[in-house]
Coordinates of C-alpha atoms in Angstrom, one line a residue:
Chain A
X1 CA -27.7 7.1 -6.7
X2 CA -28.0 10.7 -7.5
X3 CA -25.8 10.9 -10.5
X4 CA -28.2 9.3 -12.9
X5 CA -26.9 11.4 -15.8
X6 CA -23.9 9.3 -16.7
X7 CA -21.5 6.5 -15.8
X8 CA -20.0 7.5 -12.5
X9 CA -16.2 8.0 -12.3
X10 CA -15.9 5.9 -9.2
X11 CA -18.4 3.5 -7.7
X12 CA -17.8 1.9 -4.3
X13 CA -19.8 -1.1 -3.2
X14 CA -19.8 -2.7 0.3
X15 CA -16.5 -1.3 1.3
X16 CA -15.1 -2.7 4.5
X17 CA -11.7 -1.8 6.0
X18 CA -10.2 -3.2 9.1
X19 CA -6.9 -2.2 10.7
X20 CA -4.8 -3.5 13.5
X21 CA -4.3 -1.2 16.4
X22 CA -0.6 -0.9 17.2
X23 CA -1.1 -0.3 20.9
X24 CA -2.9 -3.6 21.7
X25 CA -3.1 -5.5 18.4
X26 CA -6.9 -5.3 18.4
X27 CA -8.7 -5.3 15.1
X28 CA -10.4 -2.0 14.4
X29 CA -13.4 -2.1 12.1
X30 CA -12.8 1.3 10.6
X31 CA -15.2 1.1 7.7
X32 CA -18.2 -1.2 7.7
X33 CA -20.1 -1.5 4.4
X34 CA -20.0 1.8 2.7
X35 CA -21.6 2.5 -0.7
X36 CA -21.2 5.6 -2.8
X37 CA -20.4 6.9 -6.3
X38 CA -19.2 10.2 -7.8
X39 CA -19.7 11.4 -11.3
X40 CA -17.8 13.8 -13.5
X41 CA -17.8 17.3 -12.2
X42 CA -19.7 16.2 -9.1
X43 CA -18.5 16.7 -5.5
X44 CA -19.2 14.3 -2.7
X45 CA -18.6 15.4 0.9
X46 CA -17.8 12.7 3.4
X47 CA -18.6 14.1 6.9
X48 CA -18.4 12.8 10.5
X49 CA -16.5 13.4 13.6
X50 CA -12.9 12.3 14.2
X51 CA -12.4 8.5 14.1
X52 CA -15.6 7.8 12.2
X53 CA -13.7 6.2 9.4
X54 CA -14.2 8.9 6.8
X55 CA -10.5 9.4 6.0
X56 CA -9.9 5.7 6.1
X57 CA -12.7 5.1 3.6
X58 CA -11.3 7.7 1.3
X59 CA -7.7 6.5 1.5
X60 CA -8.9 2.9 1.0
X61 CA -9.8 3.9 -2.6
X62 CA -6.1 4.0 -3.5
X63 CA -5.0 1.9 -0.5
X64 CA -2.9 4.5 1.1
X65 CA -3.4 2.7 4.4
X66 CA -1.1 1.2 7.1
X67 CA 0.3 -2.2 6.1
X68 CA -2.0 -4.0 8.5
X69 CA -5.1 -2.7 6.7
X70 CA -7.5 -5.2 5.1
X71 CA -9.8 -3.9 2.4
X72 CA -13.0 -5.8 1.2
X73 CA -15.7 -4.8 -1.3
X74 CA -15.6 -3.5 -4.8
X75 CA -14.1 -0.2 -6.0
X76 CA -15.1 0.3 -9.6
X77 CA -12.9 2.8 -11.3
X78 CA -11.7 3.1 -14.9
X79 CA -13.0 -0.3 -15.9
X80 CA -11.4 -2.2 -13.1
X81 CA -11.8 -3.1 -9.4
X82 CA -9.2 -1.2 -7.4
X83 CA -9.8 -3.4 -4.4
X84 CA -8.2 -6.3 -6.1
X85 CA -5.3 -4.4 -7.8
X86 CA -1.7 -4.8 -6.6
X87 CA 0.1 -1.9 -4.8
X88 CA 2.3 -1.5 -7.9
X89 CA -0.7 -1.0 -10.1
X90 CA -2.2 1.4 -7.6
X91 CA 0.9 3.4 -7.5
X92 CA 0.6 4.0 -11.2
X93 CA -3.0 5.2 -10.7
X94 CA -2.1 7.5 -7.7
X95 CA -1.2 10.9 -8.9
X96 CA -2.2 10.1 -12.4
X97 CA -5.9 9.1 -12.5
X98 CA -6.6 9.7 -8.8
X99 CA -5.0 12.7 -7.1
X100 CA -5.1 13.5 -3.4
X101 CA -4.4 16.5 -1.3
X102 CA -4.2 16.6 2.5
X103 CA -4.8 18.8 5.5
X104 CA -2.1 21.4 5.4
X105 CA -0.6 22.7 2.2
X106 CA 2.2 24.4 4.3
X107 CA 3.7 21.0 5.0
X108 CA 2.7 19.1 1.9
X109 CA 6.0 19.8 0.2
X110 CA 9.4 18.5 1.0
X111 CA 11.3 21.5 2.3
X112 CA 14.6 20.4 0.7
X113 CA 13.5 20.4 -2.9
X114 CA 12.3 23.1 -5.2
X115 CA 8.7 23.5 -6.2
X116 CA 9.8 22.7 -9.8
X117 CA 11.3 19.4 -8.7
X118 CA 8.2 18.4 -6.8
X119 CA 5.9 19.4 -9.6
X120 CA 8.1 17.4 -12.1
X121 CA 7.9 14.2 -10.2
X122 CA 4.4 13.0 -11.2
X123 CA 5.0 14.3 -14.8
X124 CA 8.2 12.3 -15.1
X125 CA 6.8 9.3 -13.4
X126 CA 3.4 9.0 -15.1
X127 CA 3.7 10.8 -18.4
X128 CA 7.4 10.3 -19.1
X129 CA 7.8 14.0 -19.7
X130 CA 11.4 15.4 -19.9
X131 CA 13.3 18.4 -21.0
X132 CA 11.4 21.1 -22.9
X133 CA 8.1 19.3 -22.7
X134 CA 8.4 18.9 -19.0
X135 CA 9.2 22.5 -18.4
X136 CA 6.4 23.8 -20.7
X137 CA 3.9 21.7 -18.7
X138 CA 5.2 22.9 -15.4
X139 CA 4.8 26.5 -16.5
X140 CA 1.3 25.8 -17.9
X141 CA 0.2 24.2 -14.7
X142 CA 1.4 27.0 -12.5
X143 CA -0.4 29.5 -14.8
X144 CA -3.5 27.3 -14.6
X145 CA -3.7 27.7 -10.8
X146 CA -3.0 31.5 -11.1
X147 CA 0.6 31.8 -10.1
X148 CA 2.4 34.7 -11.6
X149 CA 6.0 34.6 -12.9
X150 CA 6.0 30.7 -12.9
X151 CA 9.6 30.6 -14.2
X152 CA 10.9 32.1 -11.0
X153 CA 8.6 30.2 -8.8
X154 CA 9.7 26.8 -10.2
X155 CA 13.2 27.5 -8.9
X156 CA 12.1 28.5 -5.4
X157 CA 11.8 26.4 -2.3
X158 CA 8.5 25.9 -0.3
X159 CA 9.8 28.1 2.6
X160 CA 10.0 31.1 0.2
X161 CA 6.3 31.0 -0.6
X162 CA 3.2 32.2 1.2
X163 CA 0.5 29.8 2.4
X164 CA -1.8 30.8 -0.4
X165 CA 0.8 30.2 -3.0
X166 CA 1.6 26.7 -1.6
X167 CA -2.2 25.9 -1.7
X168 CA -2.1 26.6 -5.4
X169 CA 1.1 24.7 -6.0
X170 CA -0.4 21.7 -4.2
X171 CA -3.4 22.1 -6.5
X172 CA -1.2 22.2 -9.5
X173 CA 0.6 19.0 -8.5
X174 CA -2.7 17.3 -8.0
X175 CA -4.0 18.1 -11.5
X176 CA -0.6 17.6 -13.1
X177 CA -1.5 14.4 -14.9
X178 CA -5.2 15.3 -15.7
X179 CA -6.7 13.0 -13.1
X180 CA -10.3 11.9 -13.2
X181 CA -10.8 11.9 -9.4
X182 CA -9.5 14.2 -6.8
X183 CA -9.7 13.3 -3.1
X184 CA -9.3 16.1 -0.6
X185 CA -8.7 14.8 2.9
X186 CA -9.7 17.5 5.4
X187 CA -8.5 20.3 3.0
X188 CA -9.5 23.1 5.3
X189 CA -8.9 21.8 8.8
X190 CA -5.5 23.4 9.3
X191 CA -6.3 26.7 7.7
X192 CA -7.7 30.0 8.9
X193 CA -11.1 31.1 7.5
X194 CA -9.6 33.3 4.7
X195 CA -7.3 30.6 3.5
X196 CA -10.1 28.1 3.8
X197 CA -12.3 30.1 1.4
X198 CA -9.4 30.5 -1.0
X199 CA -8.7 26.8 -1.0
X200 CA -12.3 25.8 -1.5
X201 CA -12.6 28.2 -4.4
X202 CA -9.6 26.7 -6.0
X203 CA -10.9 23.1 -5.5
X204 CA -14.3 24.1 -7.0
X205 CA -12.6 25.8 -9.9
X206 CA -10.4 22.8 -10.7
X207 CA -13.3 20.5 -10.5
X208 CA -15.4 22.6 -12.8
X209 CA -12.6 23.4 -15.3
X210 CA -11.3 19.8 -15.6
X211 CA -14.5 18.0 -15.0
X212 CA -13.0 16.2 -12.0
X213 CA -15.0 14.0 -9.7
X214 CA -14.2 15.4 -6.3
X215 CA -14.4 13.8 -2.9
X216 CA -14.0 16.1 0.1
X217 CA -13.5 14.5 3.5
X218 CA -14.3 17.0 6.2
X219 CA -15.9 17.3 9.6
X220 CA -17.2 20.8 8.7
X221 CA -20.8 20.9 7.5
X222 CA -20.0 24.5 6.3
X223 CA -17.6 23.1 3.8
X224 CA -20.2 20.6 2.6
X225 CA -22.8 23.2 2.1
X226 CA -20.3 25.4 0.3
X227 CA -19.0 23.1 -2.4
X228 CA -20.6 19.7 -2.3
X229 CA -23.4 18.3 -4.4
X230 CA -23.9 15.1 -2.4
X231 CA -23.0 14.2 1.1
X232 CA -22.3 11.0 3.0
X233 CA -22.6 11.2 6.7
X234 CA -20.5 8.6 8.5
X235 CA -20.6 7.3 12.0
X236 CA -18.6 4.4 13.4
X237 CA -17.6 3.3 9.9
X238 CA -21.1 3.2 8.5
X239 CA -23.0 5.5 6.2
X240 CA -25.8 6.7 8.4
X241 CA -27.1 9.1 5.8
X242 CA -26.5 9.7 2.1
X243 CA -28.0 12.0 -0.4
X244 CA -28.1 15.4 -2.2
X245 CA -26.8 18.2 0.0
X246 CA -30.0 20.3 -0.4
X247 CA -32.3 17.4 0.6
X248 CA -30.2 16.5 3.6
X249 CA -29.8 20.1 4.9
X250 CA -33.5 20.7 4.4
X251 CA -34.7 17.5 6.0
X252 CA -32.0 15.4 7.7
X253 CA -33.5 12.0 8.5
X254 CA -30.9 10.5 10.8
X255 CA -30.7 11.8 14.4
X256 CA -26.9 12.0 14.0
X257 CA -27.1 14.3 10.9
X258 CA -29.8 16.3 12.7
X259 CA -27.4 16.8 15.7
X260 CA -24.5 17.7 13.4
X261 CA -26.5 20.3 11.6
X262 CA -27.8 21.7 14.9
X263 CA -24.2 22.2 16.1
X264 CA -23.2 24.5 13.2
X265 CA -22.4 27.8 15.0
X266 CA -24.2 29.9 12.3
X267 CA -27.4 28.1 12.9
X268 CA -27.6 29.1 16.6
X269 CA -29.1 32.3 17.9
X270 CA -26.5 34.7 19.4
X271 CA -26.2 34.2 23.1
X272 CA -27.7 30.7 23.1
X273 CA -25.6 27.7 24.0
X274 CA -24.1 25.7 21.1
X275 CA -25.8 22.3 21.1
X276 CA -23.3 19.4 21.4
X277 CA -23.6 15.7 21.0
X278 CA -23.1 14.1 24.4
X279 CA -20.7 11.2 24.8
X280 CA -18.1 9.6 22.6
X281 CA -18.2 7.5 19.4
X282 CA -18.0 3.8 20.2
X283 CA -14.7 1.9 20.2
X284 CA -14.2 0.6 16.7
X285 CA -12.5 -2.5 18.1
X286 CA -15.7 -3.4 20.0
X287 CA -18.8 -2.2 18.2
X288 CA -22.0 -2.7 20.1
X289 CA -24.8 -4.8 18.5
X290 CA -27.6 -2.8 17.0
X291 CA -27.2 0.8 15.9
X292 CA -23.7 2.3 16.9
X293 CA -25.3 5.7 17.6
X294 CA -27.8 4.3 20.0
X295 CA -25.8 5.2 23.1
X296 CA -25.8 8.9 22.2
X297 CA -29.1 9.1 20.3
X298 CA -31.9 11.4 21.7
X299 CA -34.6 9.3 19.8
X300 CA -33.3 5.9 20.9
X301 CA -35.8 3.1 21.4
X302 CA -35.2 -0.4 22.7
X303 CA -34.9 -2.0 19.3
X304 CA -32.0 0.3 18.4
X305 CA -29.8 -1.4 21.0
X306 CA -30.3 -4.9 19.7
X307 CA -31.0 -4.8 16.0
X308 CA -29.0 -3.1 13.3
X309 CA -31.3 -0.7 11.4
X310 CA -31.9 -1.2 7.7
X311 CA -31.3 1.5 5.1
X312 CA -34.5 3.5 4.4
X313 CA -34.8 5.1 1.0
X314 CA -36.4 8.4 0.3
X315 CA -37.4 10.4 -2.8
X316 CA -34.5 12.1 -4.5
X317 CA -31.8 9.6 -3.7
X318 CA -31.7 10.3 0.1
X319 CA -31.2 7.3 2.4
X320 CA -30.7 6.9 6.1
X321 CA -29.8 4.1 8.4
X322 CA -32.2 4.4 11.2
X323 CA -35.2 2.6 12.7
X324 CA -37.0 5.9 13.0
X325 CA -35.9 7.6 9.8
X326 CA -39.3 8.0 8.3
X327 CA -40.9 9.5 11.3
X328 CA -41.3 13.3 11.1
Chain B
X1 CA 24.6 32.5 1.6
X2 CA 27.4 35.1 1.5
X3 CA 26.2 36.7 4.8
X4 CA 25.9 33.3 6.3
X5 CA 29.5 32.5 5.4
X6 CA 30.8 35.8 6.7
X7 CA 29.0 35.4 10.0
X8 CA 30.5 31.9 10.5
X9 CA 34.0 33.1 9.6
X10 CA 33.7 36.0 12.1
X11 CA 32.6 33.6 14.8
X12 CA 35.5 31.2 14.1
X13 CA 38.0 34.1 14.4
X14 CA 36.5 35.2 17.7
X15 CA 36.7 31.7 19.0
X16 CA 40.3 31.4 18.1
X17 CA 41.2 34.7 19.8
X18 CA 39.4 33.6 23.0
X19 CA 41.2 30.3 23.0
X20 CA 44.6 31.9 22.5
X21 CA 43.9 34.1 25.5
X22 CA 42.9 31.1 27.6
X23 CA 46.1 29.3 26.7
X24 CA 48.1 32.4 27.5
X25 CA 46.4 32.9 30.9
X26 CA 46.6 29.2 31.9
X27 CA 50.3 29.2 31.1
X28 CA 50.8 32.2 33.4
X29 CA 48.7 30.9 36.4
X30 CA 50.3 27.5 36.5
X31 CA 53.4 28.9 38.1
X32 CA 56.4 31.1 37.3
X33 CA 57.9 30.0 34.0
X34 CA 61.3 31.2 35.2
X35 CA 61.2 28.3 37.7
X36 CA 61.5 25.9 34.8
X37 CA 64.1 27.8 32.9
X38 CA 66.7 29.1 35.3
X39 CA 69.0 27.0 37.4
X40 CA 67.8 26.3 40.9
X41 CA 70.6 28.2 42.6
X42 CA 70.3 31.3 40.4
X43 CA 70.5 34.6 42.2
X44 CA 67.8 37.3 42.1
X45 CA 69.9 39.3 39.6
X46 CA 70.3 36.3 37.3
X47 CA 66.6 35.7 37.4
X48 CA 65.9 39.3 36.5
X49 CA 68.2 39.0 33.5
X50 CA 66.4 35.9 32.3
X51 CA 63.1 37.7 32.8
X52 CA 64.3 40.7 30.8
X53 CA 65.6 38.4 28.0
X54 CA 62.3 36.6 27.7
X55 CA 60.3 39.8 28.0
X56 CA 58.6 38.6 31.2
X57 CA 59.3 41.9 32.9
X58 CA 57.0 43.7 30.5
X59 CA 53.3 44.5 31.3
X60 CA 51.0 41.5 30.7
X61 CA 49.3 42.9 27.5
X62 CA 52.7 43.5 25.9
X63 CA 53.6 39.9 26.8
X64 CA 50.3 38.8 25.1
X65 CA 51.2 40.7 22.0
X66 CA 54.6 39.0 21.8
X67 CA 52.9 35.6 22.4
X68 CA 50.4 36.2 19.6
X69 CA 53.1 37.4 17.3
X70 CA 55.1 34.2 18.0
X71 CA 52.1 32.0 17.8
X72 CA 51.2 33.4 14.4
X73 CA 54.6 32.3 13.2
X74 CA 54.0 28.9 14.7
X75 CA 56.5 29.5 17.5
X76 CA 55.4 28.1 20.8
X77 CA 58.9 27.8 22.2
X78 CA 60.9 24.7 22.5
X79 CA 59.8 21.5 24.3
X80 CA 61.4 21.5 27.7
X81 CA 62.2 17.8 27.5
X82 CA 63.3 17.4 23.9
X83 CA 64.5 20.9 23.3
X84 CA 63.0 21.0 19.9
X85 CA 60.4 23.5 18.5
X86 CA 57.1 22.4 20.2
X87 CA 54.8 23.2 17.3
X88 CA 56.9 21.3 14.9
X89 CA 56.8 18.2 17.1
X90 CA 53.0 18.4 17.3
X91 CA 52.7 18.9 13.5
X92 CA 54.9 15.9 12.9
X93 CA 52.4 13.7 14.8
X94 CA 49.4 15.2 13.0
X95 CA 49.3 12.9 9.9
X96 CA 49.1 9.8 12.1
X97 CA 46.2 11.1 14.1
X98 CA 44.3 12.5 11.1
X99 CA 44.8 9.2 9.2
X100 CA 43.3 7.3 12.1
X101 CA 40.4 9.5 12.9
X102 CA 39.5 10.2 9.3
X103 CA 39.2 6.5 8.4
X104 CA 37.2 5.9 11.6
X105 CA 35.0 8.9 10.6
X106 CA 34.3 7.6 7.1
X107 CA 33.6 4.0 8.3
X108 CA 31.3 5.2 11.0
X109 CA 29.4 7.6 8.8
X110 CA 28.8 5.2 6.0
X111 CA 28.0 2.2 8.1
X112 CA 26.0 4.2 10.7
X113 CA 23.8 5.8 8.1
X114 CA 23.2 2.5 6.2
X115 CA 22.4 0.6 9.4
X116 CA 20.2 3.4 10.6
X117 CA 18.1 3.4 7.4
X118 CA 17.9 -0.4 7.4
X119 CA 16.8 -0.4 11.0
X120 CA 14.1 2.2 10.3
X121 CA 12.8 0.4 7.3
X122 CA 12.7 -2.9 9.1
X123 CA 11.3 -1.4 12.3
X124 CA 10.3 -3.9 15.0
X125 CA 11.8 -6.9 13.2
X126 CA 14.8 -9.0 14.4
X127 CA 17.1 -6.9 12.1
X128 CA 16.1 -3.7 13.8
X129 CA 16.5 -5.4 17.2
X130 CA 20.0 -6.7 16.4
X131 CA 21.1 -3.4 15.1
X132 CA 19.8 -1.5 18.1
X133 CA 21.5 -3.9 20.4
X134 CA 24.8 -3.4 18.6
X135 CA 24.3 0.4 18.8
X136 CA 23.7 0.2 22.6
X137 CA 26.8 -1.9 23.0
X138 CA 28.8 0.5 20.9
X139 CA 27.7 3.5 22.9
X140 CA 28.0 2.0 26.3
X141 CA 31.2 -0.1 26.1
X142 CA 34.3 2.1 26.9
X143 CA 36.6 2.2 24.0
X144 CA 39.7 1.2 25.9
X145 CA 37.9 -2.0 26.9
X146 CA 36.8 -2.7 23.3
X147 CA 40.3 -2.0 22.2
X148 CA 41.9 -4.4 24.7
X149 CA 39.2 -7.0 23.7
X150 CA 40.0 -6.5 20.0
X151 CA 43.7 -6.9 20.7
X152 CA 43.1 -10.1 22.7
X153 CA 40.8 -11.6 20.0
X154 CA 42.3 -10.5 16.7
X155 CA 45.9 -10.0 17.8
X156 CA 46.7 -12.6 20.4
X157 CA 44.3 -15.5 19.8
X158 CA 43.6 -15.3 16.1
X159 CA 46.8 -13.5 15.2
X160 CA 45.2 -11.9 12.2
X161 CA 46.2 -8.3 12.8
X162 CA 49.0 -6.3 14.4
X163 CA 48.0 -4.5 17.5
X164 CA 50.7 -1.9 18.2
X165 CA 52.5 0.8 16.3
X166 CA 52.1 2.2 12.8
X167 CA 54.2 0.3 10.3
X168 CA 51.7 -0.2 7.4
X169 CA 48.0 -0.1 6.4
X170 CA 47.2 -3.3 8.3
X171 CA 48.2 -1.5 11.5
X172 CA 45.3 0.9 11.0
X173 CA 42.5 -1.7 11.0
X174 CA 42.0 -2.4 14.7
X175 CA 42.5 1.1 16.1
X176 CA 40.3 2.8 13.5
X177 CA 37.5 0.3 13.8
X178 CA 37.6 0.5 17.6
X179 CA 37.5 4.3 17.3
X180 CA 34.6 4.1 14.7
X181 CA 32.4 1.9 16.9
X182 CA 31.2 4.6 19.2
X183 CA 30.3 7.2 16.6
X184 CA 28.9 4.5 14.3
X185 CA 26.4 3.6 17.1
X186 CA 25.3 7.2 17.6
X187 CA 25.0 7.9 13.9
X188 CA 22.9 4.7 13.5
X189 CA 20.6 5.6 16.3
X190 CA 20.1 9.1 15.2
X191 CA 19.6 8.1 11.5
X192 CA 17.0 5.5 12.6
X193 CA 15.0 7.9 14.7
X194 CA 15.2 10.7 12.1
X195 CA 14.1 8.3 9.4
X196 CA 11.1 7.2 11.5
X197 CA 10.2 10.8 12.1
X198 CA 10.3 11.7 8.4
X199 CA 8.0 8.7 7.7
X200 CA 5.1 10.5 9.5
X201 CA 5.6 13.8 7.7
X202 CA 2.8 15.1 5.6
X203 CA 5.0 15.5 2.5
X204 CA 5.8 11.8 2.5
X205 CA 2.1 11.1 2.4
X206 CA 1.7 13.5 -0.4
X207 CA 4.7 11.9 -2.3
X208 CA 2.9 8.5 -2.0
X209 CA -0.3 10.2 -3.2
X210 CA 1.7 11.5 -6.2
X211 CA 2.6 7.9 -7.1
X212 CA 6.3 8.4 -6.6
X213 CA 8.1 5.0 -6.3
X214 CA 8.8 4.0 -2.7
X215 CA 12.6 3.7 -3.3
X216 CA 12.7 7.3 -4.5
X217 CA 10.6 8.5 -1.5
X218 CA 13.0 6.7 0.9
X219 CA 16.4 7.6 -0.7
X220 CA 15.7 10.9 -2.3
X221 CA 13.3 12.6 0.1
X222 CA 13.3 10.9 3.5
X223 CA 17.0 10.2 3.7
X224 CA 18.0 13.7 2.8
X225 CA 15.6 15.1 5.4
X226 CA 16.8 12.7 8.0
X227 CA 20.4 13.7 7.3
X228 CA 19.9 17.3 8.5
X229 CA 20.0 16.3 12.2
X230 CA 22.6 13.6 11.5
X231 CA 24.9 16.2 10.0
X232 CA 24.9 18.0 13.3
X233 CA 26.2 14.9 15.1
X234 CA 28.7 14.1 12.4
X235 CA 30.0 17.7 12.8
X236 CA 30.5 17.2 16.5
X237 CA 32.3 13.9 15.9
X238 CA 34.4 15.3 13.1
X239 CA 35.6 18.1 15.4
X240 CA 37.2 15.5 17.6
X241 CA 39.3 14.6 14.6
X242 CA 42.6 15.6 16.3
X243 CA 41.7 15.7 19.9
X244 CA 39.5 12.7 20.3
X245 CA 41.8 9.8 19.7
X246 CA 43.9 9.9 22.9
X247 CA 42.7 6.7 24.5
X248 CA 42.9 4.7 21.3
X249 CA 46.4 6.0 20.6
X250 CA 47.5 4.8 24.0
X251 CA 45.8 1.4 23.8
X252 CA 47.3 0.7 20.3
X253 CA 50.5 2.5 20.9
X254 CA 49.7 4.8 17.9
X255 CA 52.2 7.6 17.4
X256 CA 49.7 10.5 17.2
X257 CA 49.1 13.9 18.7
X258 CA 47.0 12.4 21.6
X259 CA 49.8 10.2 22.9
X260 CA 52.3 13.1 22.6
X261 CA 50.0 15.2 24.7
X262 CA 49.7 12.7 27.4
X263 CA 53.5 12.4 27.5
X264 CA 53.8 16.2 27.6
X265 CA 51.4 16.3 30.5
X266 CA 53.3 13.7 32.5
X267 CA 56.5 15.6 31.9
X268 CA 54.9 19.1 32.6
X269 CA 56.2 20.1 29.2
X270 CA 54.3 23.4 29.0
X271 CA 55.3 24.6 25.5
X272 CA 54.5 21.3 24.0
X273 CA 51.1 21.3 25.8
X274 CA 50.4 24.8 24.6
X275 CA 51.3 24.0 21.0
X276 CA 49.1 20.8 21.1
X277 CA 46.1 22.5 22.7
X278 CA 46.3 25.3 20.1
X279 CA 46.5 22.9 17.2
X280 CA 43.5 20.9 18.5
X281 CA 41.6 24.1 19.0
X282 CA 42.3 25.3 15.5
X283 CA 41.2 21.9 14.0
X284 CA 38.0 22.0 16.0
X285 CA 37.2 25.5 14.8
X286 CA 38.1 24.8 11.2
X287 CA 36.0 21.6 11.1
X288 CA 33.0 23.4 12.7
X289 CA 33.3 26.0 10.1
X290 CA 33.2 23.4 7.3
X291 CA 30.2 21.7 8.9
X292 CA 28.3 24.9 9.2
X293 CA 28.9 25.6 5.6
X294 CA 27.8 22.1 4.6
X295 CA 24.5 22.6 6.2
X296 CA 23.7 25.2 3.6
X297 CA 24.4 22.6 0.9
X298 CA 21.8 20.2 2.3
X299 CA 19.2 22.5 3.6
X300 CA 18.0 25.4 1.4
X301 CA 16.3 27.0 4.3
X302 CA 19.7 27.9 5.7
X303 CA 21.2 28.8 2.3
X304 CA 18.5 31.3 1.4
X305 CA 17.4 33.8 4.0

């Protein structure tokens, strides 16, 4: 664990999530034994390609999952285990102690209601604010995210606002009830580079100002290097590598992390071909024995195909799930 | 909103002018009106006199001006068969038709939306299956057949309800429910699919993430969004308020505009047909106008440019 300084805000142990696939009823093992923790003011990045279980792992924390989902493991948060809480109890935590934001701020708000309405919902629901107190808090929140003339903005509808303004409003809604943890699921995927930079800056500022623990789910190593302290690399529902961002960028131990870092466009010389990872991630309904990355791994040995690798710990809190992790 | 209303009003006016021209032209291409009005053995001179008296010897645009002037005063001439003012006759039948179709509209809207929401929330259960089956039946079974079936079951066998005429509130039940069935089915299907579509919207996910109670997400946010497309279909159905009840009126012997129109057609009663068509056209245009305006109430994206 990297956050040795204090009690982490959230600590997840041996998280397993399985889902039923609608198409054929097969059981999908989306998350398979994941461990992580995030402290106050710290940012954890969860990275991996599509379908590696990163979003499912994040959403499992507040159980915003399809009805068929089954969650096992322990999620320690605020003195309780969220994995055993009822949906009703989780609803009172969502938006209050754990806030979430998703891909595209342009479609995060209901087009038929004013910004003020939608900002008021969590305040009414969780803090019982009403009347003057509610209004004052709304104005305060919009000011906190840097929106000018908040009085006018509260009465406007989402379609009257620019993308940048909507980002900030979504941010304001997320921090409305002073949460302890903010989960951002692919916050930059739908945005152009300028908007991405603005959004990341906002997230960073909110995390610093309010001492939030922040979990950023992304497939973009650039986002990780930009705002995260720690990173968890997921593949086929497993944590293949975990540790401080600097250590992992300096010395990635898992071949999958190495391949991901090699495929960042900035890291490639102009004119050279962008390296890619051949093949597809395995079907989560039929995971192979041994290491799930074996079929695509450039360093594969026979053992990888039959035996699941153990976690290998390194100095500084880095760990990797690979038979050949300690080879240089 | 002001410009939006003005634009809709302008369009409604244009539509009515075009319809009045169509009715005018159709009346003039379906044969020489003098043939109906003058005795069969009338001489050329007598025919010319009748023409002059009716203004039919004037150029066509002058005739149209006369026609519009008369129409604006509600004068479409007398019914050839009953020799009474045609427009008055149609107006007399209007309450019966509006009563029938309005009740059918209200029933189908309320039940259709409720059933659609229920089916969406209970997707892929037996409740959803049963409701969808009902909807397919409602949309595919012809209304005259449903009407006759209803008469056989509730009128003849069970003797619960009267089946013909308009003598009291109980006479409304069978015809209005039969009429409601079709639109109820389409409202239900559309509400169901619109609700299912809103379920996957990002803002619904964000509402859940905010900890908003599920009932509030469904009835405040999802339903209102789902109603935007439903409103369009309701508008189309409401615009059939006066003209869409013909078959039901005949099956249940309901004394409305539709039955009067069919009689007028069988009798080649041109003034009566013209008055009826104009009235139906006006009602369609008016209702469409109201529906367009109601969009603005539900959807702020239309209200605020």
